CSV table of C-alpha atoms and ligand atoms in Angstrom, one decimal:
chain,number,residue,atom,x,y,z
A,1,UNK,CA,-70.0,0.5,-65.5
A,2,UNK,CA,-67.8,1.6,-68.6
A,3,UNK,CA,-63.8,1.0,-68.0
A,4,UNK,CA,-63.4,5.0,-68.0
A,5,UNK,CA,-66.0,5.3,-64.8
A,6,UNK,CA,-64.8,6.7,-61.2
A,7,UNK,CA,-63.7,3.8,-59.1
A,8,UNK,CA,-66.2,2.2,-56.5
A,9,UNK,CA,-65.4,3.8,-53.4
A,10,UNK,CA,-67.3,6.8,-53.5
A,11,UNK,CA,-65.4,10.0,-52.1
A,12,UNK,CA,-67.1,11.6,-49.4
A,13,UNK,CA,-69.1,14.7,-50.1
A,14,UNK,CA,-67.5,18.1,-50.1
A,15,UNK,CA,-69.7,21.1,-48.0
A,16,UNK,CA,-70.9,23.5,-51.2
A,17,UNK,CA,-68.5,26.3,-49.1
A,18,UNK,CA,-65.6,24.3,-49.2
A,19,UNK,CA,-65.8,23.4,-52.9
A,20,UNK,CA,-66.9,27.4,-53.9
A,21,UNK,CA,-62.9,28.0,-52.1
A,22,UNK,CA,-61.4,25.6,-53.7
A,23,UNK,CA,-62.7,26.1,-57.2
A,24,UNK,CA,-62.2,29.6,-56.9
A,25,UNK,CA,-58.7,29.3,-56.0
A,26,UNK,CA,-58.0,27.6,-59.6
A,27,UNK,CA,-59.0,30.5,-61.3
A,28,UNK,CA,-57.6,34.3,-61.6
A,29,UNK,CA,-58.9,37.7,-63.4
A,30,UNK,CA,-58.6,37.6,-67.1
A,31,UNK,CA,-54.9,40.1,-67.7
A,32,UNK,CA,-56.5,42.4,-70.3
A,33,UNK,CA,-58.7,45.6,-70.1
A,34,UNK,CA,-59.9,47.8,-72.3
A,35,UNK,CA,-61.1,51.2,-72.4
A,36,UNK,CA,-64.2,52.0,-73.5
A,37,UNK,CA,-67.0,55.3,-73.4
A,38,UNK,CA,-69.5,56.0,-70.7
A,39,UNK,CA,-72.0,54.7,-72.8
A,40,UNK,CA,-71.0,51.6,-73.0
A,41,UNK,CA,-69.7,50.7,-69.9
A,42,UNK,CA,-72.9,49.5,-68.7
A,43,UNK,CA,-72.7,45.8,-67.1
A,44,UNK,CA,-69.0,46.2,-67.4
A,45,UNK,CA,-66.7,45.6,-64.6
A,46,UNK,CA,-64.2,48.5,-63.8
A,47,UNK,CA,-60.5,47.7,-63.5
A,48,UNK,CA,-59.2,51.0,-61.9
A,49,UNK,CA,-59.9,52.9,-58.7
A,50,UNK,CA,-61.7,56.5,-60.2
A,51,UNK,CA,-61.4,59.3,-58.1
A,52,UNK,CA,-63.2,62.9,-58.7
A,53,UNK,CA,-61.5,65.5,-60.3
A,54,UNK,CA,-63.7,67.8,-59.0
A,55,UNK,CA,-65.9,68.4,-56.0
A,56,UNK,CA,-69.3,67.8,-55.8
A,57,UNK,CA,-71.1,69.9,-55.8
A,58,UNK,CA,-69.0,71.8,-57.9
A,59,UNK,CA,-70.7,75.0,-56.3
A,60,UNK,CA,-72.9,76.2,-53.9
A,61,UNK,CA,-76.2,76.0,-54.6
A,62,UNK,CA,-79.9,76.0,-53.6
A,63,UNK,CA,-81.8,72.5,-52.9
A,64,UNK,CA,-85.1,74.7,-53.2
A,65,UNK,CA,-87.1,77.3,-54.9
A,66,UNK,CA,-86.9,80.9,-53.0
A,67,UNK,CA,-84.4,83.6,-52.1
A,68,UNK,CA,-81.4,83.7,-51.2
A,69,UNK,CA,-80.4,85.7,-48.5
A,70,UNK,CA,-77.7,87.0,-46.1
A,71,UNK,CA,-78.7,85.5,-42.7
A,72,UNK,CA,-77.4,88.3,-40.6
A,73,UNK,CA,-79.5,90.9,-42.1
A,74,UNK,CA,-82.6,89.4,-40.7
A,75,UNK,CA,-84.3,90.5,-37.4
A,76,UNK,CA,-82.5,88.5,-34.8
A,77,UNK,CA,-85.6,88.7,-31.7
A,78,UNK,CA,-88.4,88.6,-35.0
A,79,UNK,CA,-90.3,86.1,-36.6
A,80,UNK,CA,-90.9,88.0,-40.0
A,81,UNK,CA,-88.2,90.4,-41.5
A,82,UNK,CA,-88.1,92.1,-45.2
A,83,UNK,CA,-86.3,92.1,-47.3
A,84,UNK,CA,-85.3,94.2,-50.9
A,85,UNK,CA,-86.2,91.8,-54.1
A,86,UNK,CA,-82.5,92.8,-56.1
A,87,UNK,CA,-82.5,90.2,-59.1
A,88,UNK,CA,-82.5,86.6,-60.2
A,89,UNK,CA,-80.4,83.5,-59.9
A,90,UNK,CA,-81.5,80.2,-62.1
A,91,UNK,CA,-80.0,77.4,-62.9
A,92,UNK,CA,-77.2,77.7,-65.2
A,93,UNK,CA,-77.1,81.2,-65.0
A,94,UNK,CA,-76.6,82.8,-61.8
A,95,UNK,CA,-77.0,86.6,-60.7
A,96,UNK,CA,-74.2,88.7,-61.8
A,97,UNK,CA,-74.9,91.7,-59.7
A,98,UNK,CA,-73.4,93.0,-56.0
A,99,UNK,CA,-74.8,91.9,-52.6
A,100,UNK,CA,-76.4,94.5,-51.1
A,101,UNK,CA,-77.3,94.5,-47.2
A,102,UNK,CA,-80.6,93.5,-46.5
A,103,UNK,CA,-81.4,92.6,-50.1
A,104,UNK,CA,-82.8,89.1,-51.3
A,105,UNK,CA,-82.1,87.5,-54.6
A,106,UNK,CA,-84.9,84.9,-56.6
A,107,UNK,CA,-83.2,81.3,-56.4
A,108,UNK,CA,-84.6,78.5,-58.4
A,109,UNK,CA,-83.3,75.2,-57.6
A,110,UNK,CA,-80.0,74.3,-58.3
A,111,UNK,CA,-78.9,77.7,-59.4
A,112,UNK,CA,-75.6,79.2,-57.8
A,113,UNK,CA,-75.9,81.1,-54.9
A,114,UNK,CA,-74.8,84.4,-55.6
A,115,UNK,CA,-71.7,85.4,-53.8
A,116,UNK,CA,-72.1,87.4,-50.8
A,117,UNK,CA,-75.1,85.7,-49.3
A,118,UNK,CA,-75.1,82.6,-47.2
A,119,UNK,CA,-79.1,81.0,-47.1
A,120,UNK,CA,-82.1,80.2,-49.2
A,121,UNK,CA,-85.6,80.8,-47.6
A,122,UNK,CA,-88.0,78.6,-49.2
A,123,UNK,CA,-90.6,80.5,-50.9
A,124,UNK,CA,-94.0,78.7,-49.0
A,125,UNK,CA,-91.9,80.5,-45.9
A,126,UNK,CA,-92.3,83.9,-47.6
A,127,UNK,CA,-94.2,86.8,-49.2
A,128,UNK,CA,-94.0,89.0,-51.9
A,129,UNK,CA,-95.8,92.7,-52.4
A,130,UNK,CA,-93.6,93.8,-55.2
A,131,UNK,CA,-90.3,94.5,-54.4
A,132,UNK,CA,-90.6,93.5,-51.1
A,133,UNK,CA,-90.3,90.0,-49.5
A,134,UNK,CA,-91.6,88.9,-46.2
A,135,UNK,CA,-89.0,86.2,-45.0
A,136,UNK,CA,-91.5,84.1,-42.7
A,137,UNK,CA,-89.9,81.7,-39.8
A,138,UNK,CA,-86.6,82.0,-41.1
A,139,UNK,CA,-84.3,78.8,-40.1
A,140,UNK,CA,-80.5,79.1,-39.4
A,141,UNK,CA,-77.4,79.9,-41.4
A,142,UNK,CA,-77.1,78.1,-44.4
A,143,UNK,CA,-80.2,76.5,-44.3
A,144,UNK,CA,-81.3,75.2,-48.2
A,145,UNK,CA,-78.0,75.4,-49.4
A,146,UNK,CA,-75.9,72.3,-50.8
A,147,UNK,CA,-72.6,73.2,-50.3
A,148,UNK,CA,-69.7,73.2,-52.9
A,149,UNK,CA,-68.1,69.7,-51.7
A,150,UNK,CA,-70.7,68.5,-49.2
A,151,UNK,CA,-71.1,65.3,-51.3
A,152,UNK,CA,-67.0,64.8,-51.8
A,153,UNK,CA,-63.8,66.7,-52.8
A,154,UNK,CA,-61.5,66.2,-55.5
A,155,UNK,CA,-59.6,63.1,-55.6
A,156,UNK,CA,-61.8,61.4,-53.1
A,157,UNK,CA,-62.2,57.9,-54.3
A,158,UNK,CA,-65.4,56.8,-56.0
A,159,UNK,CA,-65.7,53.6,-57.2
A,160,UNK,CA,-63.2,50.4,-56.8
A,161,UNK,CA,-61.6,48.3,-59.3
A,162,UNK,CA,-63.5,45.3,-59.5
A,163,UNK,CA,-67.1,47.4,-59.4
A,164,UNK,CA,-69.9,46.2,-62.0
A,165,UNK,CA,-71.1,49.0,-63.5
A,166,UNK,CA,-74.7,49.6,-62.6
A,167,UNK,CA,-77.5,52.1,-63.3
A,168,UNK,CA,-76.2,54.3,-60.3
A,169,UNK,CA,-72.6,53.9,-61.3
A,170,UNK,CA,-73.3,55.4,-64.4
A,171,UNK,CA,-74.9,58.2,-63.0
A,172,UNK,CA,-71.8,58.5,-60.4
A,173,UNK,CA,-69.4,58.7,-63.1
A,174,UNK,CA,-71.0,61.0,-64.8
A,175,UNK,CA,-72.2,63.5,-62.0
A,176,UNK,CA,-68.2,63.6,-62.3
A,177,UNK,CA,-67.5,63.8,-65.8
A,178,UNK,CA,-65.7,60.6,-66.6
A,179,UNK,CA,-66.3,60.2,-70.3
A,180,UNK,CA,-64.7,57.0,-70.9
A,181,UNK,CA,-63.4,54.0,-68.2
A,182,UNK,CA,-60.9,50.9,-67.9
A,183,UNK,CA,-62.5,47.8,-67.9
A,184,UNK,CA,-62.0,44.2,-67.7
A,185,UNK,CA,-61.7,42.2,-71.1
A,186,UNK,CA,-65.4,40.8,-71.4
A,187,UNK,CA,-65.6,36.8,-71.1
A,188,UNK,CA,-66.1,34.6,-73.8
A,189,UNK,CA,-68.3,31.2,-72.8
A,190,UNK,CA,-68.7,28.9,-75.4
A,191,UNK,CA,-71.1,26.2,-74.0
A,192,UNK,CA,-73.1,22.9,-75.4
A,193,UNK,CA,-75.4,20.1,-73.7
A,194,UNK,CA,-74.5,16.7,-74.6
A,195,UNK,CA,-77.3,13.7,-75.0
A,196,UNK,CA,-78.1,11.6,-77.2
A,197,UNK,CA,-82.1,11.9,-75.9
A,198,UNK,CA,-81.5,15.7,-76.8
A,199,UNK,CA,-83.5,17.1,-79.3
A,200,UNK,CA,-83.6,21.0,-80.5
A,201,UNK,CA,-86.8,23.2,-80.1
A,202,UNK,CA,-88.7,23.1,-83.2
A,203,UNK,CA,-88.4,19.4,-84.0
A,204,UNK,CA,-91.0,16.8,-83.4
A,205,UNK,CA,-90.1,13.9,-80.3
A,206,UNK,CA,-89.1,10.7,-81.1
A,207,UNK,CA,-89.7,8.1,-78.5
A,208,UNK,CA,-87.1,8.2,-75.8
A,209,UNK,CA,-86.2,11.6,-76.7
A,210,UNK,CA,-86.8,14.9,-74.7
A,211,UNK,CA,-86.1,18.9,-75.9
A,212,UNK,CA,-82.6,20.6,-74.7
A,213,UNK,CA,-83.9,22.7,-72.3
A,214,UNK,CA,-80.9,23.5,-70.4
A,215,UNK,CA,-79.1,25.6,-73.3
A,216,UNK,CA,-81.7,27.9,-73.5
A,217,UNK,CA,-81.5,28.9,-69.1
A,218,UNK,CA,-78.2,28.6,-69.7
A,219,UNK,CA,-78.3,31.0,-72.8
A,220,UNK,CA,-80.1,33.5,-69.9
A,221,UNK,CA,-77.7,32.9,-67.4
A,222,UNK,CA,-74.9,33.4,-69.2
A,223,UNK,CA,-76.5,37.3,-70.5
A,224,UNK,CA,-77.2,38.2,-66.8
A,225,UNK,CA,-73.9,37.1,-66.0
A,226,UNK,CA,-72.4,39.8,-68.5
A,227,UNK,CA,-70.6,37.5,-70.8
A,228,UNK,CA,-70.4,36.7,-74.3
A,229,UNK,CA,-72.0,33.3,-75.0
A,230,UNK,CA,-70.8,31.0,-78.0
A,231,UNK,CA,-73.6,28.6,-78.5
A,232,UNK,CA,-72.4,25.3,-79.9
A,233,UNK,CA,-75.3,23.6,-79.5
A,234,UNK,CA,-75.9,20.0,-78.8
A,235,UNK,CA,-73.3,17.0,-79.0
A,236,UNK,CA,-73.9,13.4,-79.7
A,237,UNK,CA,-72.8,11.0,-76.8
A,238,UNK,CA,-69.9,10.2,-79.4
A,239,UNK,CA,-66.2,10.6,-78.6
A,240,UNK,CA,-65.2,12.2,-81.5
A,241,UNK,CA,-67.8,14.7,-81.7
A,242,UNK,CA,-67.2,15.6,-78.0
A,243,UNK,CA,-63.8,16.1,-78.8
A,244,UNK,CA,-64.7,17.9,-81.4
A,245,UNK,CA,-66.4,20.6,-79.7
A,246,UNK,CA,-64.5,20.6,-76.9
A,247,UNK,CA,-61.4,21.8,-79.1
A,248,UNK,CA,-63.8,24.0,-81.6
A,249,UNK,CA,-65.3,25.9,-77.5
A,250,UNK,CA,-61.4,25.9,-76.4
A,251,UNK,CA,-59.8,28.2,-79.0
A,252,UNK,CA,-62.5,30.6,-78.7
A,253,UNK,CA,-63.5,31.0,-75.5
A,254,UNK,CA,-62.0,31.6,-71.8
A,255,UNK,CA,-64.6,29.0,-70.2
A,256,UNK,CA,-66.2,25.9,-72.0
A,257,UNK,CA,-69.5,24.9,-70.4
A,258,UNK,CA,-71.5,21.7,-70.6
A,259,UNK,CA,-74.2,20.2,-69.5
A,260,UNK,CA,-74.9,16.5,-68.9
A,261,UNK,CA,-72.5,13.8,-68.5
A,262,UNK,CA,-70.6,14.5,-65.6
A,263,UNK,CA,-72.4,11.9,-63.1
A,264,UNK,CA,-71.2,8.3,-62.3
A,265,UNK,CA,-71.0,6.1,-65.4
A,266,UNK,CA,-72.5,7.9,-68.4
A,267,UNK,CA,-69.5,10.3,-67.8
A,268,UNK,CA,-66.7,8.9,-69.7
A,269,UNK,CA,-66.8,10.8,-72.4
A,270,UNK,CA,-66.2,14.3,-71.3
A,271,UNK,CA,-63.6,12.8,-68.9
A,272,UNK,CA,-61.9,10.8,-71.4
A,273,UNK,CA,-62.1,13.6,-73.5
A,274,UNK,CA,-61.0,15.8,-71.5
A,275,UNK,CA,-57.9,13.9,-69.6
A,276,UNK,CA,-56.3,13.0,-73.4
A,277,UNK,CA,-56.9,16.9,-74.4
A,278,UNK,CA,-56.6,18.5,-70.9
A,279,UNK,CA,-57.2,18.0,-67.2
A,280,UNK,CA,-60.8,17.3,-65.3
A,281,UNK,CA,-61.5,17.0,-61.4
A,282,UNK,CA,-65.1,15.7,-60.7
A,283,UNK,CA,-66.5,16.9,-57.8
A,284,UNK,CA,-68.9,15.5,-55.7
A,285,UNK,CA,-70.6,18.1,-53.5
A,286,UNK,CA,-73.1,17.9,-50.6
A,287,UNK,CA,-75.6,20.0,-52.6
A,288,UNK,CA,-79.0,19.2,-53.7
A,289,UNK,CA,-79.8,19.5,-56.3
A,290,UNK,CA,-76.1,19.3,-57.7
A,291,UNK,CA,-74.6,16.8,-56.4
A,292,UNK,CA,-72.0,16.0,-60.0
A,293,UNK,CA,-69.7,19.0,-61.2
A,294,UNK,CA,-66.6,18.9,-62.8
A,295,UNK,CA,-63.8,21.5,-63.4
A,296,UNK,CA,-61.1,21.1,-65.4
A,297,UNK,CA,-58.6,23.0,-68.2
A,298,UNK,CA,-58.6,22.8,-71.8
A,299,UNK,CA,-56.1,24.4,-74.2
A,300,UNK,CA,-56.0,28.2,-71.9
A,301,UNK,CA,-59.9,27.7,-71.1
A,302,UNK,CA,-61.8,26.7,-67.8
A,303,UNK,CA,-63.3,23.9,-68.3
A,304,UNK,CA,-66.8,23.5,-66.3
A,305,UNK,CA,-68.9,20.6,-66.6
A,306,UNK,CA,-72.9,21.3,-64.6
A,307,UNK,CA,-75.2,18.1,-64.5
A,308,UNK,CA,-77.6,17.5,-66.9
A,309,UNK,CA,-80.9,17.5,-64.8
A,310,UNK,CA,-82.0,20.8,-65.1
A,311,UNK,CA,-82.6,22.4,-61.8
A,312,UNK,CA,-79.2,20.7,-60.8
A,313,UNK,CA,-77.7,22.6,-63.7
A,314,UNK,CA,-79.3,25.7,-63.0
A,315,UNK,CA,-78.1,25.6,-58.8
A,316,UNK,CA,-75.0,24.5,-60.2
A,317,UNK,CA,-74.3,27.3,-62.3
A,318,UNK,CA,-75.6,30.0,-59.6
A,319,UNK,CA,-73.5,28.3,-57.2
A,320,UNK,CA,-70.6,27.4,-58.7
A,321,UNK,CA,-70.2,28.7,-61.9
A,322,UNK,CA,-71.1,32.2,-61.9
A,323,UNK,CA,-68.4,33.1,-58.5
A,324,UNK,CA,-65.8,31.4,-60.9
A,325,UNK,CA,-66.9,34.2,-63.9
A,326,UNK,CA,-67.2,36.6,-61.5
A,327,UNK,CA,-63.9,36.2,-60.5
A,328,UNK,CA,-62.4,35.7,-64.1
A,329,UNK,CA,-64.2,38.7,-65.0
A,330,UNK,CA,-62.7,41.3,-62.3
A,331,UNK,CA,-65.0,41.3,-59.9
A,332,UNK,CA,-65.2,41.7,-56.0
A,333,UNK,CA,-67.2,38.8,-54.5
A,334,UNK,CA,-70.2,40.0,-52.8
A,335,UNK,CA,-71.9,37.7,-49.6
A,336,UNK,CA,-75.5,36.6,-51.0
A,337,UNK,CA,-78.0,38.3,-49.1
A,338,UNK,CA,-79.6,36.0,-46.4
A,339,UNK,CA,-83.1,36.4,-44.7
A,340,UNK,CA,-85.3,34.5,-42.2
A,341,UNK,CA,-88.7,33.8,-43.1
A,342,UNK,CA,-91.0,31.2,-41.9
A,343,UNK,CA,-92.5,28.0,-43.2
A,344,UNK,CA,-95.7,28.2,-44.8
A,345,UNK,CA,-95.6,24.5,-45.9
A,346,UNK,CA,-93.4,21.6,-44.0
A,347,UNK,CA,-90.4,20.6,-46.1
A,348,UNK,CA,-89.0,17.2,-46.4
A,349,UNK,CA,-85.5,16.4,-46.5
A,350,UNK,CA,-82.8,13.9,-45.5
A,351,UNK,CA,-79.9,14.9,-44.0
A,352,UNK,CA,-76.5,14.6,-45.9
A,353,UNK,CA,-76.8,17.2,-48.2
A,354,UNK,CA,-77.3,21.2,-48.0
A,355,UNK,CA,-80.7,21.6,-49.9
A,356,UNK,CA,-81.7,24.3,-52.4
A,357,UNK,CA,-85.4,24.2,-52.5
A,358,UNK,CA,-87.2,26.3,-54.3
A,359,UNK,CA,-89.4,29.0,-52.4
A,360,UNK,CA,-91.8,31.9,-53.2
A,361,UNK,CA,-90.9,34.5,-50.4
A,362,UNK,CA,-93.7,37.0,-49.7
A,363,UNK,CA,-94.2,39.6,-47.0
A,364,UNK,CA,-97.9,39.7,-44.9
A,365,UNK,CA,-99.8,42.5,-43.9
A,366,UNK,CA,-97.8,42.3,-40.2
A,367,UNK,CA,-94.6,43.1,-42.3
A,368,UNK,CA,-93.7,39.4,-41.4
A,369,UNK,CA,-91.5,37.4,-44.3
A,370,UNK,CA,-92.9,33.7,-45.2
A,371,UNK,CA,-91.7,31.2,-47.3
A,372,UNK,CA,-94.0,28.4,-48.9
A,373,UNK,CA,-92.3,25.9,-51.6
A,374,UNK,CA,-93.1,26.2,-55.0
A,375,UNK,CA,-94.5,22.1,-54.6
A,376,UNK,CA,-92.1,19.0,-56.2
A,377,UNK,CA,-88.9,19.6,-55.6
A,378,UNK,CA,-87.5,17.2,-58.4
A,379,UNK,CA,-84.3,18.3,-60.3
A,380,UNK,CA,-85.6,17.6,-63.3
A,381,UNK,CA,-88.6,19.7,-62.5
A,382,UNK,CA,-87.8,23.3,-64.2
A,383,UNK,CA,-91.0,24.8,-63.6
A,384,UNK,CA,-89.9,24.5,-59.2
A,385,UNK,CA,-87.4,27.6,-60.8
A,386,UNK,CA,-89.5,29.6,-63.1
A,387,UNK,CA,-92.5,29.6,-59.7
A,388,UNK,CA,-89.9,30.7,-57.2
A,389,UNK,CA,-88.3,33.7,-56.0
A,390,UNK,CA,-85.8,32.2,-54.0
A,391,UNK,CA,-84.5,29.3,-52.4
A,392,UNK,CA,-84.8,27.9,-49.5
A,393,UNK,CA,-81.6,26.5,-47.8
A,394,UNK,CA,-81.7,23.8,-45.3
A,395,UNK,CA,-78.1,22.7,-44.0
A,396,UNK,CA,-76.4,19.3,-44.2
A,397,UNK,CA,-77.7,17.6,-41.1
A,398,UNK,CA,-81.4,19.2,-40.8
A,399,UNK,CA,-84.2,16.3,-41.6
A,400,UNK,CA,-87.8,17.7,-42.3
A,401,UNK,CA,-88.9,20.8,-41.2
A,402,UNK,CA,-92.3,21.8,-40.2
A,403,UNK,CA,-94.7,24.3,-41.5
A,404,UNK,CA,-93.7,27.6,-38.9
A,405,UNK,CA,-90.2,26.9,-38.2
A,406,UNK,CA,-87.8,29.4,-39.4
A,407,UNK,CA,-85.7,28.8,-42.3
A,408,UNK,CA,-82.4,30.8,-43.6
A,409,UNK,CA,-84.0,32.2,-47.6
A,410,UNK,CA,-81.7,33.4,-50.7
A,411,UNK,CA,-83.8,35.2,-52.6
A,412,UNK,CA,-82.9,35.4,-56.6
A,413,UNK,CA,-80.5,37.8,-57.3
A,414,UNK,CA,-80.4,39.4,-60.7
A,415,UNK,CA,-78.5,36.4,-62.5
A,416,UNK,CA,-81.8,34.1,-61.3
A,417,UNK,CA,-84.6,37.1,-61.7
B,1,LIG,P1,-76.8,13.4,-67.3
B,1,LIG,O1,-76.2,14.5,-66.4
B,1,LIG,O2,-76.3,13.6,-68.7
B,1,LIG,O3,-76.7,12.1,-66.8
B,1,LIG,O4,-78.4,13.8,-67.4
B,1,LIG,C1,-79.2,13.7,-66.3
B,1,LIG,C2,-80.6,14.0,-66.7
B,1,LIG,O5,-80.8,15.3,-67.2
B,1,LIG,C3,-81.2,13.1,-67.7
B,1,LIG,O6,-82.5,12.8,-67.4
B,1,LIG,C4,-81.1,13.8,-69.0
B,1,LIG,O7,-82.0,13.4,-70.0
B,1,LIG,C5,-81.3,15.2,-68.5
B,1,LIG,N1,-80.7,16.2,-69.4
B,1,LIG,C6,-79.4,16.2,-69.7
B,1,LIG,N2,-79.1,17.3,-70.5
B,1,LIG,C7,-80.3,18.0,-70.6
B,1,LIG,C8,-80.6,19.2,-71.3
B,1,LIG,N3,-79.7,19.8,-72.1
B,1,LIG,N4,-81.9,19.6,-71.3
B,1,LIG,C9,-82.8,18.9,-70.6
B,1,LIG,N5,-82.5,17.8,-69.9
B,1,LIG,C10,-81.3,17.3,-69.9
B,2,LIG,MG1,-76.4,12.5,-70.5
């Protein structure tokens, strides 16, 4: 054991739960926003309330193809009444003429409906011999009409601060003619694996030595997370290159991530490193895979340091890493959607820690959700990420589990998918 390792009595484990809180609470929104157009805002998360400035719909009009009619003209004790054919309304340009009594008006679809009448009577409910209309099984006042404001009024609140900016949001905001919005700062990560064994795609193996995978899903990660990456790439096992890149990540970016290095013994660089240049906690959670993570500060960036195996580094990052983005970034934390499914293949585990196991989550033809996992569980073992759709979490005290019991399932959100 090198003089810089963590001392022999080993801290107890810390519940995942506990250590998302804690983490969390060392970190706060970034301070600047920006504004930026509608057609960029995608991804972006928004740092104002936006309220309508006008209602929606901004006008009555028709949710169908027929006419438009005045309700009380019809034939109150009838099932059929006719009605005079007086003119057109489409959409974006409405009839201009006078309601007459016992008149109809041609409505396409979104157009207004004209002033004066009060329902639209879909056209398979009707029939037309010229100028005359046949208004079949007629249905009540107002029927087929989407009324000015049904949806909301002006200055009803729309979307929070804190609100990533989706497909739909986009649509929202511009169903209400928002042209440009306040958002958060985007983040900077600057990020590099450290190993000696580490060798970049596209070069031959020597022995002993295995490709840098963990950069590359990290790379991913990173993109679905909605932050700018800064790839440094990989870093000797060598103080003074690790210093190095630890000061080169700091000035540039508001989190510096690594992988590797952060388990008992072969971690003394990064926290040497990192308690002459900043601060480091490492943190030993009750996770599987993931049981190594350290946090720390360096210059004004987070410091986050995921294990090197790389399932643990991927669980680490979902778990951990990505909450304390999302919360530097602006946004309000959302639960993780939870399901129960059941056990097509008994799962072995030992109590102590809460598991992650990979699992591919399908629905039978009963509607019923099942779970099976995606076979070695290993957290070196990428290829257990890339088969499953979600995982499969087993809590702290549960032992093996047999095929058909029910077990709580995460399925991959879209920072995983
Ligand atoms: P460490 O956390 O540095 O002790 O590494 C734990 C295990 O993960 C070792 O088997 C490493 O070789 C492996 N490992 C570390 N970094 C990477 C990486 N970037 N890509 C793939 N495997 C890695
Ligand atoms: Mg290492």
């Amino acid at each position: 054991m090198s003089p810089h390792a963590t001392p022999s009595a080993p801290p107890s484990l810390l519940h995942p739960d506990q250590a998302i809180a804690l983490l969390l609470a060392k970190v706060s929104p970034v301070a600047d926003t920006e504004v930026v157009l509608l057609s960029d805002a995608f991804d972006r998360v928004l740092a104002e309330d936006l309220a309508s400035h006008i209602d929606l719909p901004p006008f009555d009009n028709s949710s169908m193809d027929g006419y438009a009619l005045r309700f009380a003209d019809l034939e109150p004790t009838q099932q059929q009444s006719r009605l005079q054919l007086i003119g057109n309304a489409f959409a974006g340009h409405g009839f201009t003429g006078k309601a007459q009594p016992h008149s109809c008006v041609r409505i396409m679809t979104g157009a207004p409906v004209p002033a004066g009448y009060d329902t639209v009577q879909m056209q398979e409910e009707t029939h037309a011999q010229g100028e005359w209309i046949t208004i079949n099984h007629p249905k009540g006042v107002g029927a087929n009409v989407r009324r000015r404001g049904e949806e909301l009024h002006q200055g009803t609140k729309v979307l929070n601060a804190g609100t990533q900016i989706g497909a739909a949001e986009l649509g929202v905001l511009a169903t209400i003619g928002i042209s440009q919005v306040r958002v958060y700062r985007r983040l900077k990560v600057a990020f590099f694996s450290t190993g000696d064994e580490l060798r970049p795609v596209g070069s031959e193996l020597a022995p002993g030595q295995i490709y840098d995978s963990n950069r590359y899903a990290i790379q991913g990660l990173l993109r679905r997370a909605g932050v700018e990456s800064l790839d440094l790439g990989v870093i000797a096992d060598d103080p003074e290159a690790i210093r190095h890149a630890f000061r080169t990540a700091a000035s540039q970016a508001d989190m510096v991530l690594t992988s590797g290095g952060v388990s008992v013994g072969d971690a003394d660089f990064t926290k040497q490193i990192l308690e002459e240049e900043g601060q480091i906690d490492f943190w030993k959670l009750a996770i599987k895979p993931g049981k190594p993570f350290a946090m720390g500060r360096i210059g004004k960036a987070v410091f986050c340091g995921l294990p090197g195996n790389p399932v643990s580094s991927m669980v680490t990052f979902y778990k951990l890493v990505w909450p304390i983005l999302n919360k530097m970034q602006g946004l309000t934390p959302t639960a993780p959607l939870l399901v129960n499914a059941s056990l097509t293949t008994p799962v072995r585990k030992h109590p102590g820690r809460v598991e992650y196991q990979r699992g591919i989550l399908t629905r039978n033809a009963q509607g019923e959700l099942k779970v099976a996992i995606t076979g070695s569980q290993g957290s070196g073992m990428l290829t257990s990420m890339s088969l499953a759709n979600c995982f499969v979490i087993l809590a702290q005290e549960q032992g093996d589990t047999p095929a058909g019991a029910t077990v709580t399932v995460e399925p991959f959100n879209s920072v995983l998918c």
